[in-house]
């Protein structure tokens, strides 16, 4: 009887514990719910969201922050310190590390861009925040905004400009913002975030990231403004901030295409464009507290051969209409890079050089493939083959080696001796019939030379069919 009583008590206690746990679960869930949605912080710190964030950070690689921890080393650290880390974030006690300042040259050669590299742990947390904020803000963003948004690209942005040019938008206001990412007003940005984010803990955490400071040359400096480029959250915050400008222009019926801080405002007449230049400056400087570079911000003709430039692209016009092309500065920069990669003084194996050229030009064509540049790439192809022949010729060095190699490649002995001992310069030899006959296009291809005009045509065909 006593045994049955004790058993009954244990069963009752078990049921009561389950009911209590269930009640606490419901109570906790209710505490986490507002208008039917779980608190944003809980969604950010959800295990699946954090795992997805880690995987994305790992895919992006990137250099260590000020603590020196690599992407590879962070997983064991997170496993060991996960509970303590999440508790400190929930309790509002977590303190992000300052970012490590790194300068990289700007693509157009106009100076340097300052990156702020967070620690890998902070990159994972920022990525987790961005993954939850992005769906919240996507419906609020303008159709004319293309930078750092899912399913959108620079290629789509320039194509949109082209479509407006075809509709008679012949003039553009090119807006250049001075040090945009470094000059975002924190209070303005936080107020914009508060309009959509009710979870105060998330606002406070983002504020800590904005105020975390930078370390440059071993010296820590406070950050009173800006959201340094380099962290996963920065592009989204930059879009949220400039969305105010997008929406203001939209409310005025003005056409604007924006990719991050690269902005063009379109107009059908030069007079209207000049007015838009001034009204844009007034809004950006007075309302958003940004500084417009008055020397670089200007009104240009959209299809002018030398003036209009957007994301490395330009537009042209011929008998068939408006077309996308690569801006001459972008072409010059690429050719300079190819020249550096095939420099005769680097002492690398020719196959290694061709592999580096392939890696660079594949990425370049992958970006610029929408531009009409078939003839340009064909001429580059001939030029690069000649550069490679010149490289190979120099690697043979001694006349005796040149003679031997020419003979191996099928050149008659007398001719091999004559050319192997010539005093003609490298570039001239590279363009000679003797090297074309011996170091043929087929042999270059076998050694790893990349036929990039063919790749360009394949990409064009693929996307035209798509």
CSV table of C-alpha atoms in Angstrom, one decimal:
chain,number,residue,atom,x,y,z
A,1,UNK,CA,0.0,0.0,0.0
A,2,UNK,CA,2.8,2.4,0.9
A,3,UNK,CA,4.6,1.5,-2.2
A,4,UNK,CA,1.5,2.3,-4.3
A,5,UNK,CA,1.1,5.6,-2.4
A,6,UNK,CA,4.8,6.5,-3.0
A,7,UNK,CA,4.4,5.6,-6.7
A,8,UNK,CA,1.2,7.7,-6.9
A,9,UNK,CA,3.1,10.6,-5.3
A,10,UNK,CA,6.0,10.3,-7.7
A,11,UNK,CA,3.6,10.2,-10.7
A,12,UNK,CA,1.7,13.2,-9.4
A,13,UNK,CA,5.0,15.1,-8.8
A,14,UNK,CA,6.2,14.2,-12.3
A,15,UNK,CA,2.9,15.5,-13.8
A,16,UNK,CA,3.1,18.7,-11.7
A,17,UNK,CA,6.7,19.2,-12.8
A,18,UNK,CA,5.8,18.8,-16.4
A,19,UNK,CA,2.8,21.1,-16.0
A,20,UNK,CA,5.1,23.6,-14.2
A,21,UNK,CA,7.7,23.3,-16.9
A,22,UNK,CA,5.0,23.7,-19.5
A,23,UNK,CA,3.6,26.7,-17.8
A,24,UNK,CA,7.1,28.3,-17.5
A,25,UNK,CA,7.6,27.5,-21.2
A,26,UNK,CA,4.4,29.2,-22.2
A,27,UNK,CA,5.2,32.1,-19.9
A,28,UNK,CA,8.7,32.5,-21.3
A,29,UNK,CA,7.3,32.2,-24.9
A,30,UNK,CA,4.7,34.9,-24.1
A,31,UNK,CA,7.5,37.0,-22.7
A,32,UNK,CA,9.4,36.6,-25.9
A,33,UNK,CA,6.4,37.3,-28.1
A,34,UNK,CA,5.2,40.8,-29.2
A,35,UNK,CA,2.4,41.0,-31.7
A,36,UNK,CA,2.9,37.3,-32.4
A,37,UNK,CA,6.6,37.5,-33.2
A,38,UNK,CA,9.4,36.2,-31.1
A,39,UNK,CA,11.7,38.9,-29.9
A,40,UNK,CA,14.3,39.9,-32.4
A,41,UNK,CA,17.2,39.2,-30.1
A,42,UNK,CA,16.1,35.6,-29.6
A,43,UNK,CA,15.9,35.1,-33.4
A,44,UNK,CA,19.4,36.5,-33.7
A,45,UNK,CA,20.8,34.2,-31.0
A,46,UNK,CA,18.8,31.2,-32.3
A,47,UNK,CA,21.2,28.2,-32.8
A,48,UNK,CA,20.3,27.8,-36.5
A,49,UNK,CA,20.8,31.5,-37.2
A,50,UNK,CA,24.2,31.5,-35.5
A,51,UNK,CA,25.3,28.4,-37.3
A,52,UNK,CA,24.3,30.0,-40.6
A,53,UNK,CA,26.2,33.1,-39.7
A,54,UNK,CA,29.3,31.2,-38.8
A,55,UNK,CA,29.2,29.3,-42.2
A,56,UNK,CA,28.9,32.6,-44.0
A,57,UNK,CA,31.8,34.2,-42.2
A,58,UNK,CA,33.8,31.0,-42.9
A,59,UNK,CA,32.9,31.3,-46.7
A,60,UNK,CA,34.0,34.9,-46.7
A,61,UNK,CA,37.4,34.1,-45.1
A,62,UNK,CA,38.9,37.4,-44.2
A,63,UNK,CA,41.8,38.5,-42.0
A,64,UNK,CA,41.9,38.3,-38.2
A,65,UNK,CA,40.8,41.2,-36.1
A,66,UNK,CA,42.9,42.8,-33.3
A,67,UNK,CA,42.9,39.5,-31.3
A,68,UNK,CA,44.6,37.6,-34.1
A,69,UNK,CA,42.0,34.8,-34.0
A,70,UNK,CA,41.5,33.2,-37.5
A,71,UNK,CA,38.3,31.9,-39.0
A,72,UNK,CA,39.6,28.4,-38.5
A,73,UNK,CA,40.3,28.9,-34.8
A,74,UNK,CA,36.9,30.5,-34.0
A,75,UNK,CA,34.8,27.3,-34.1
A,76,UNK,CA,36.5,25.5,-31.1
A,77,UNK,CA,36.4,28.8,-29.2
A,78,UNK,CA,32.7,29.3,-29.9
A,79,UNK,CA,31.9,25.7,-28.8
A,80,UNK,CA,33.7,26.2,-25.6
A,81,UNK,CA,32.4,29.7,-24.8
A,82,UNK,CA,29.0,29.7,-26.4
A,83,UNK,CA,26.8,29.8,-23.3
A,84,UNK,CA,28.8,32.5,-21.6
A,85,UNK,CA,28.9,34.5,-24.9
A,86,UNK,CA,25.1,34.3,-25.4
A,87,UNK,CA,24.4,35.1,-21.8
A,88,UNK,CA,26.5,38.2,-21.9
A,89,UNK,CA,24.7,39.4,-25.1
A,90,UNK,CA,21.3,38.7,-23.6
A,91,UNK,CA,22.2,40.5,-20.4
A,92,UNK,CA,23.5,43.5,-22.3
A,93,UNK,CA,27.0,43.0,-20.9
A,94,UNK,CA,28.8,42.0,-24.1
A,95,UNK,CA,31.5,44.5,-25.3
A,96,UNK,CA,32.6,44.2,-29.0
A,97,UNK,CA,36.3,44.6,-29.7
A,98,UNK,CA,37.6,47.6,-31.6
A,99,UNK,CA,38.0,47.0,-35.3
A,100,UNK,CA,41.5,46.8,-36.9
A,101,UNK,CA,42.1,49.6,-39.4
A,102,UNK,CA,43.5,48.5,-42.7
A,103,UNK,CA,44.0,50.7,-45.8
A,104,UNK,CA,43.5,49.4,-49.3
A,105,UNK,CA,44.0,51.3,-52.6
A,106,UNK,CA,40.8,52.5,-54.3
A,107,UNK,CA,40.1,50.8,-57.6
A,108,UNK,CA,40.3,54.0,-59.6
A,109,UNK,CA,43.7,54.9,-58.0
A,110,UNK,CA,42.3,58.0,-56.4
A,111,UNK,CA,43.6,57.2,-52.9
A,112,UNK,CA,42.9,54.6,-50.2
A,113,UNK,CA,39.8,53.1,-48.7
A,114,UNK,CA,39.9,52.5,-44.9
A,115,UNK,CA,38.5,49.2,-43.9
A,116,UNK,CA,37.6,48.3,-40.3
A,117,UNK,CA,38.2,44.6,-39.7
A,118,UNK,CA,36.2,43.2,-36.7
A,119,UNK,CA,37.3,40.1,-34.8
A,120,UNK,CA,36.0,36.9,-36.2
A,121,UNK,CA,33.6,36.4,-33.2
A,122,UNK,CA,32.2,39.9,-33.8
A,123,UNK,CA,31.9,39.1,-37.5
A,124,UNK,CA,29.7,36.1,-36.6
A,125,UNK,CA,27.5,38.1,-34.3
A,126,UNK,CA,27.2,40.9,-36.8
A,127,UNK,CA,26.3,38.4,-39.6
A,128,UNK,CA,23.7,36.9,-37.3
A,129,UNK,CA,22.2,40.4,-36.8
A,130,UNK,CA,22.3,41.2,-40.5
A,131,UNK,CA,20.5,37.9,-41.4
A,132,UNK,CA,17.5,38.9,-39.2
A,133,UNK,CA,17.4,42.5,-40.1
A,134,UNK,CA,17.7,42.0,-43.9
A,135,UNK,CA,14.2,40.5,-44.4
A,136,UNK,CA,12.8,43.2,-42.1
A,137,UNK,CA,14.2,46.0,-44.3
A,138,UNK,CA,14.1,44.5,-47.8
A,139,UNK,CA,10.4,45.5,-48.4
A,140,UNK,CA,11.2,49.0,-47.3
A,141,UNK,CA,14.1,49.6,-49.7
A,142,UNK,CA,13.7,51.4,-53.0
A,143,UNK,CA,13.5,49.6,-56.3
A,144,UNK,CA,16.4,51.8,-57.4
A,145,UNK,CA,18.8,50.5,-54.7
A,146,UNK,CA,21.0,47.6,-55.9
A,147,UNK,CA,24.0,47.4,-53.6
A,148,UNK,CA,24.4,44.7,-51.0
A,149,UNK,CA,20.9,43.3,-51.5
A,150,UNK,CA,19.9,39.7,-52.2
A,151,UNK,CA,19.3,39.0,-55.9
A,152,UNK,CA,20.6,42.4,-57.0
A,153,UNK,CA,23.9,43.3,-58.7
A,154,UNK,CA,26.0,46.1,-60.2
A,155,UNK,CA,25.1,44.6,-63.7
A,156,UNK,CA,21.4,45.1,-63.0
A,157,UNK,CA,22.1,48.7,-61.9
A,158,UNK,CA,23.9,49.8,-65.1
A,159,UNK,CA,21.3,48.0,-67.2
A,160,UNK,CA,18.6,50.0,-65.4
A,161,UNK,CA,20.5,53.2,-66.2
A,162,UNK,CA,20.7,52.1,-69.8
A,163,UNK,CA,16.9,51.5,-69.9
A,164,UNK,CA,16.3,55.0,-68.6
A,165,UNK,CA,18.7,56.4,-71.2
A,166,UNK,CA,16.6,54.7,-73.9
A,167,UNK,CA,13.6,56.5,-72.5
A,168,UNK,CA,15.2,59.9,-72.9
A,169,UNK,CA,17.0,60.4,-69.6
A,170,UNK,CA,20.0,61.9,-71.2
A,171,UNK,CA,21.6,63.6,-68.2
A,172,UNK,CA,22.9,62.2,-64.9
A,173,UNK,CA,23.9,63.8,-61.6
A,174,UNK,CA,26.9,61.8,-60.4
A,175,UNK,CA,26.9,62.1,-56.6
A,176,UNK,CA,30.1,61.5,-54.8
A,177,UNK,CA,29.9,61.4,-51.0
A,178,UNK,CA,33.1,62.2,-49.0
A,179,UNK,CA,34.1,59.2,-46.8
A,180,UNK,CA,30.4,58.0,-46.6
A,181,UNK,CA,30.9,54.9,-44.4
A,182,UNK,CA,33.1,56.9,-42.0
A,183,UNK,CA,30.7,59.8,-41.6
A,184,UNK,CA,27.3,58.2,-40.9
A,185,UNK,CA,25.6,60.1,-38.0
A,186,UNK,CA,25.1,57.6,-35.2
A,187,UNK,CA,22.1,59.3,-33.6
A,188,UNK,CA,20.3,59.6,-36.9
A,189,UNK,CA,21.0,56.0,-37.8
A,190,UNK,CA,19.9,54.7,-34.4
A,191,UNK,CA,16.7,56.7,-34.6
A,192,UNK,CA,16.0,55.2,-38.0
A,193,UNK,CA,16.6,51.7,-36.6
A,194,UNK,CA,14.2,52.4,-33.7
A,195,UNK,CA,11.4,53.0,-36.2
A,196,UNK,CA,11.4,49.3,-37.1
A,197,UNK,CA,13.1,47.5,-34.2
A,198,UNK,CA,11.2,47.3,-31.0
A,199,UNK,CA,13.7,45.1,-29.2
A,200,UNK,CA,15.9,47.6,-27.3
A,201,UNK,CA,18.6,45.0,-26.7
A,202,UNK,CA,19.2,44.8,-30.4
A,203,UNK,CA,19.5,48.6,-30.7
A,204,UNK,CA,21.9,48.7,-27.8
A,205,UNK,CA,24.1,46.0,-29.3
A,206,UNK,CA,24.2,47.7,-32.7
A,207,UNK,CA,25.1,51.0,-30.9
A,208,UNK,CA,28.0,49.2,-29.1
A,209,UNK,CA,29.3,48.1,-32.5
A,210,UNK,CA,29.1,51.6,-33.9
A,211,UNK,CA,30.9,52.9,-30.8
A,212,UNK,CA,33.4,50.0,-30.5
A,213,UNK,CA,36.4,52.1,-31.8
A,214,UNK,CA,39.3,51.4,-34.1
A,215,UNK,CA,42.9,50.4,-33.6
A,216,UNK,CA,45.3,52.0,-36.1
A,217,UNK,CA,49.1,51.5,-35.8
A,218,UNK,CA,48.5,50.1,-32.3
A,219,UNK,CA,46.6,53.2,-31.1
A,220,UNK,CA,42.9,52.8,-30.1
A,221,UNK,CA,40.6,55.6,-31.2
A,222,UNK,CA,36.9,56.2,-30.3
A,223,UNK,CA,34.3,56.2,-33.1
A,224,UNK,CA,31.8,59.0,-32.7
A,225,UNK,CA,30.5,58.6,-36.2
A,226,UNK,CA,30.5,56.2,-39.1
A,227,UNK,CA,30.2,52.5,-39.6
A,228,UNK,CA,33.6,51.2,-40.9
A,229,UNK,CA,33.6,49.1,-44.0
A,230,UNK,CA,34.7,45.6,-43.3
A,231,UNK,CA,32.0,44.1,-41.0
A,232,UNK,CA,28.9,42.1,-42.2
A,233,UNK,CA,26.5,44.6,-40.7
A,234,UNK,CA,28.0,47.8,-42.2
A,235,UNK,CA,26.5,47.5,-45.7
A,236,UNK,CA,23.0,47.0,-44.4
A,237,UNK,CA,23.3,49.9,-42.0
A,238,UNK,CA,24.6,52.0,-44.9
A,239,UNK,CA,21.6,51.1,-47.0
A,240,UNK,CA,19.2,51.8,-44.2
A,241,UNK,CA,20.7,55.3,-43.8
A,242,UNK,CA,20.7,56.2,-47.5
A,243,UNK,CA,17.2,54.7,-48.0
A,244,UNK,CA,16.0,58.1,-46.6
A,245,UNK,CA,17.5,59.8,-49.6
A,246,UNK,CA,16.0,57.2,-52.0
A,247,UNK,CA,12.5,57.6,-50.6
A,248,UNK,CA,12.8,61.4,-50.6
A,249,UNK,CA,13.7,61.4,-54.3
A,250,UNK,CA,10.9,59.0,-55.0
A,251,UNK,CA,8.4,61.2,-53.3
A,252,UNK,CA,9.5,64.0,-55.6
A,253,UNK,CA,9.1,61.8,-58.6
A,254,UNK,CA,12.9,61.8,-59.2
A,255,UNK,CA,14.6,58.8,-60.8
A,256,UNK,CA,17.6,57.5,-58.8
A,257,UNK,CA,19.8,54.5,-59.2
A,258,UNK,CA,22.1,53.7,-56.2
A,259,UNK,CA,24.6,51.0,-55.4
A,260,UNK,CA,25.7,51.6,-51.8
A,261,UNK,CA,27.2,55.1,-51.9
A,262,UNK,CA,27.5,55.2,-55.7
A,263,UNK,CA,24.6,57.3,-56.8
A,264,UNK,CA,23.2,58.6,-60.1
A,265,UNK,CA,20.2,60.8,-60.3
A,266,UNK,CA,18.7,60.9,-63.8
A,267,UNK,CA,17.0,63.8,-65.7
A,268,UNK,CA,15.8,64.4,-69.2
A,269,UNK,CA,17.4,67.9,-69.5
A,270,UNK,CA,20.6,69.5,-68.4
A,271,UNK,CA,18.7,72.2,-66.7
A,272,UNK,CA,16.7,69.8,-64.6
A,273,UNK,CA,19.8,67.9,-63.7
A,274,UNK,CA,21.5,71.0,-62.5
A,275,UNK,CA,18.5,71.7,-60.2
A,276,UNK,CA,18.7,68.1,-58.9
A,277,UNK,CA,22.4,68.5,-58.2
A,278,UNK,CA,21.7,71.4,-55.8
A,279,UNK,CA,18.6,69.9,-54.2
A,280,UNK,CA,20.4,66.6,-53.6
A,281,UNK,CA,23.3,68.4,-51.9
A,282,UNK,CA,20.9,70.3,-49.7
A,283,UNK,CA,19.1,67.2,-48.5
A,284,UNK,CA,22.2,65.0,-48.0
A,285,UNK,CA,24.1,67.7,-46.1
A,286,UNK,CA,21.3,69.3,-44.1
A,287,UNK,CA,19.0,66.3,-43.4
A,288,UNK,CA,21.5,63.3,-43.4
A,289,UNK,CA,24.6,65.3,-42.2
A,290,UNK,CA,26.7,63.8,-45.1
A,291,UNK,CA,29.3,65.7,-47.0
A,292,UNK,CA,29.0,65.8,-50.8
A,293,UNK,CA,32.3,66.1,-52.7
A,294,UNK,CA,31.5,69.2,-54.9
A,295,UNK,CA,34.5,68.6,-57.1
A,296,UNK,CA,33.6,65.1,-58.1
A,297,UNK,CA,29.8,65.5,-58.0
A,298,UNK,CA,28.6,66.8,-61.4
A,299,UNK,CA,26.1,66.8,-64.2
A,300,UNK,CA,27.1,64.7,-67.2
A,301,UNK,CA,25.7,63.4,-70.4
A,302,UNK,CA,24.7,59.8,-69.9
A,303,UNK,CA,26.1,58.5,-73.2
A,304,UNK,CA,29.1,60.8,-73.5
A,305,UNK,CA,32.2,58.9,-74.4
A,306,UNK,CA,34.4,60.4,-71.7
A,307,UNK,CA,32.2,61.6,-69.0
A,308,UNK,CA,29.6,59.3,-67.5
A,309,UNK,CA,30.9,56.5,-65.2
A,310,UNK,CA,29.0,54.3,-62.9
A,311,UNK,CA,30.4,51.2,-61.1
A,312,UNK,CA,33.2,51.0,-63.7
A,313,UNK,CA,30.8,51.0,-66.6
A,314,UNK,CA,29.8,53.7,-69.1
A,315,UNK,CA,27.2,53.9,-71.8
A,316,UNK,CA,27.6,54.5,-75.6
A,317,UNK,CA,25.3,55.2,-78.4
A,318,UNK,CA,25.4,54.0,-82.0
A,319,UNK,CA,23.1,53.3,-84.9
A,320,UNK,CA,21.6,50.3,-83.0
A,321,UNK,CA,20.9,52.4,-79.9
A,322,UNK,CA,22.3,52.7,-76.4
A,323,UNK,CA,24.8,50.0,-75.2
A,324,UNK,CA,26.8,49.2,-72.1
A,325,UNK,CA,30.6,49.4,-72.3
A,326,UNK,CA,33.5,49.3,-69.9
A,327,UNK,CA,34.7,52.8,-68.9
A,328,UNK,CA,38.1,53.7,-70.3
A,329,UNK,CA,39.6,54.0,-66.8
A,330,UNK,CA,38.5,50.5,-65.9
A,331,UNK,CA,40.0,49.2,-69.2
A,332,UNK,CA,43.3,51.0,-68.4
A,333,UNK,CA,43.4,49.7,-64.9
A,334,UNK,CA,42.8,46.1,-66.1
A,335,UNK,CA,45.5,46.3,-68.8
A,336,UNK,CA,47.9,47.7,-66.3
A,337,UNK,CA,47.2,44.8,-63.9
A,338,UNK,CA,47.8,42.3,-66.7
A,339,UNK,CA,51.0,44.0,-67.6
A,340,UNK,CA,52.1,43.6,-64.0
A,341,UNK,CA,51.1,39.9,-63.9
A,342,UNK,CA,53.1,39.2,-67.0
A,343,UNK,CA,56.2,41.3,-66.0
A,344,UNK,CA,59.4,39.6,-67.1
A,345,UNK,CA,61.2,40.4,-63.9
A,346,UNK,CA,59.1,38.2,-61.4
A,347,UNK,CA,61.1,35.0,-62.0
A,348,UNK,CA,58.0,32.7,-61.9
A,349,UNK,CA,57.4,29.7,-64.0
A,350,UNK,CA,55.4,30.6,-67.1
A,351,UNK,CA,52.6,28.2,-66.2
A,352,UNK,CA,52.3,29.9,-62.8
A,353,UNK,CA,52.1,33.3,-64.5
A,354,UNK,CA,49.3,32.0,-66.9
A,355,UNK,CA,47.4,30.7,-63.9
A,356,UNK,CA,47.5,34.1,-62.2
A,357,UNK,CA,46.4,35.8,-65.4
A,358,UNK,CA,43.5,33.3,-65.7
A,359,UNK,CA,42.4,33.9,-62.1
A,360,UNK,CA,42.4,37.7,-62.6
A,361,UNK,CA,40.8,37.9,-66.0
A,362,UNK,CA,38.0,35.4,-65.1
A,363,UNK,CA,36.9,37.6,-62.3
A,364,UNK,CA,37.2,40.7,-64.4
A,365,UNK,CA,35.1,39.3,-67.2
A,366,UNK,CA,32.7,37.8,-64.7
A,367,UNK,CA,32.0,41.4,-63.6
A,368,UNK,CA,32.1,43.2,-67.0
A,369,UNK,CA,30.6,40.5,-69.2
A,370,UNK,CA,27.4,42.6,-69.9
A,371,UNK,CA,29.5,45.3,-71.7
A,372,UNK,CA,30.1,45.2,-75.4
A,373,UNK,CA,33.9,44.6,-75.7
A,374,UNK,CA,34.4,41.7,-78.1
A,375,UNK,CA,36.9,43.6,-80.2
A,376,UNK,CA,38.8,44.9,-77.2
A,377,UNK,CA,39.2,41.4,-75.8
A,378,UNK,CA,40.4,40.0,-79.1
A,379,UNK,CA,43.1,42.6,-79.3
A,380,UNK,CA,44.0,42.0,-75.6
A,381,UNK,CA,44.2,38.3,-76.4
A,382,UNK,CA,46.8,38.8,-79.1
A,383,UNK,CA,48.7,41.3,-76.9
A,384,UNK,CA,48.7,38.8,-73.9
A,385,UNK,CA,49.9,35.9,-76.1
A,386,UNK,CA,52.8,38.1,-77.2
A,387,UNK,CA,53.5,39.0,-73.6
A,388,UNK,CA,53.7,35.3,-72.7
A,389,UNK,CA,56.0,34.5,-75.6
A,390,UNK,CA,58.2,37.3,-74.5
A,391,UNK,CA,58.1,35.9,-70.9
A,392,UNK,CA,59.0,32.4,-72.1
A,393,UNK,CA,61.8,33.8,-74.4
A,394,UNK,CA,63.4,35.6,-71.4
A,395,UNK,CA,63.1,32.5,-69.2
A,396,UNK,CA,65.2,30.6,-71.7
A,397,UNK,CA,68.0,33.1,-70.9
A,398,UNK,CA,71.2,31.8,-72.6
A,399,UNK,CA,71.6,31.6,-76.3
A,400,UNK,CA,72.4,27.9,-76.1
A,401,UNK,CA,69.1,27.2,-74.2
A,402,UNK,CA,67.2,29.2,-76.8
A,403,UNK,CA,68.7,27.3,-79.7
A,404,UNK,CA,68.0,23.9,-78.0
A,405,UNK,CA,64.4,24.8,-77.2
A,406,UNK,CA,63.7,26.2,-80.7
A,407,UNK,CA,65.0,22.9,-82.2
A,408,UNK,CA,62.8,20.9,-79.9
A,409,UNK,CA,59.9,22.9,-81.1
A,410,UNK,CA,60.6,22.0,-84.7
A,411,UNK,CA,62.7,25.0,-85.9
A,412,UNK,CA,65.5,24.0,-88.4
A,413,UNK,CA,69.0,24.0,-86.8
A,414,UNK,CA,70.4,26.9,-88.9
A,415,UNK,CA,67.3,29.1,-88.1
A,416,UNK,CA,67.4,28.1,-84.4
A,417,UNK,CA,71.0,29.1,-84.2
A,418,UNK,CA,70.4,32.4,-86.0
A,419,UNK,CA,67.4,33.4,-83.7
A,420,UNK,CA,68.9,32.0,-80.6
A,421,UNK,CA,71.9,34.3,-80.9
A,422,UNK,CA,69.9,37.4,-82.1
A,423,UNK,CA,70.4,40.7,-80.4
A,424,UNK,CA,66.8,41.9,-81.0
A,425,UNK,CA,64.8,43.0,-78.0
A,426,UNK,CA,62.3,40.7,-76.2
A,427,UNK,CA,59.2,42.4,-77.4
A,428,UNK,CA,60.3,42.4,-81.0
A,429,UNK,CA,61.3,38.7,-80.8
A,430,UNK,CA,57.9,37.9,-79.2
A,431,UNK,CA,56.1,39.3,-82.2
A,432,UNK,CA,58.3,37.5,-84.8
A,433,UNK,CA,57.2,34.7,-87.1
A,434,UNK,CA,59.7,32.3,-85.5
A,435,UNK,CA,58.1,32.4,-82.1
A,436,UNK,CA,54.6,32.2,-83.6
A,437,UNK,CA,55.7,29.1,-85.5
A,438,UNK,CA,57.4,27.5,-82.5
A,439,UNK,CA,55.5,28.7,-79.4
A,440,UNK,CA,52.1,28.3,-81.1
A,441,UNK,CA,48.7,29.3,-79.8
A,442,UNK,CA,48.0,25.6,-79.3
A,443,UNK,CA,51.2,25.1,-77.2
A,444,UNK,CA,50.3,28.1,-75.1
A,445,UNK,CA,46.9,26.6,-74.5
A,446,UNK,CA,48.4,23.3,-73.5
A,447,UNK,CA,50.6,25.1,-71.0
A,448,UNK,CA,47.6,26.8,-69.4
A,449,UNK,CA,46.9,29.9,-71.5
A,450,UNK,CA,43.3,31.0,-70.9
A,451,UNK,CA,41.2,31.8,-73.9
A,452,UNK,CA,39.2,34.6,-72.3
A,453,UNK,CA,37.4,36.0,-75.4
A,454,UNK,CA,35.7,32.5,-75.7
A,455,UNK,CA,34.7,32.7,-72.0
A,456,UNK,CA,33.3,36.2,-72.6
A,457,UNK,CA,31.2,34.9,-75.5
A,458,UNK,CA,30.0,31.9,-73.4
A,459,UNK,CA,28.9,34.2,-70.6
A,460,UNK,CA,27.1,36.5,-73.0
A,461,UNK,CA,25.3,33.5,-74.6
A,462,UNK,CA,24.4,32.0,-71.2
A,463,UNK,CA,22.9,35.2,-69.9
A,464,UNK,CA,21.1,36.1,-73.1
A,465,UNK,CA,19.4,32.6,-73.1
A,466,UNK,CA,18.7,33.0,-69.4
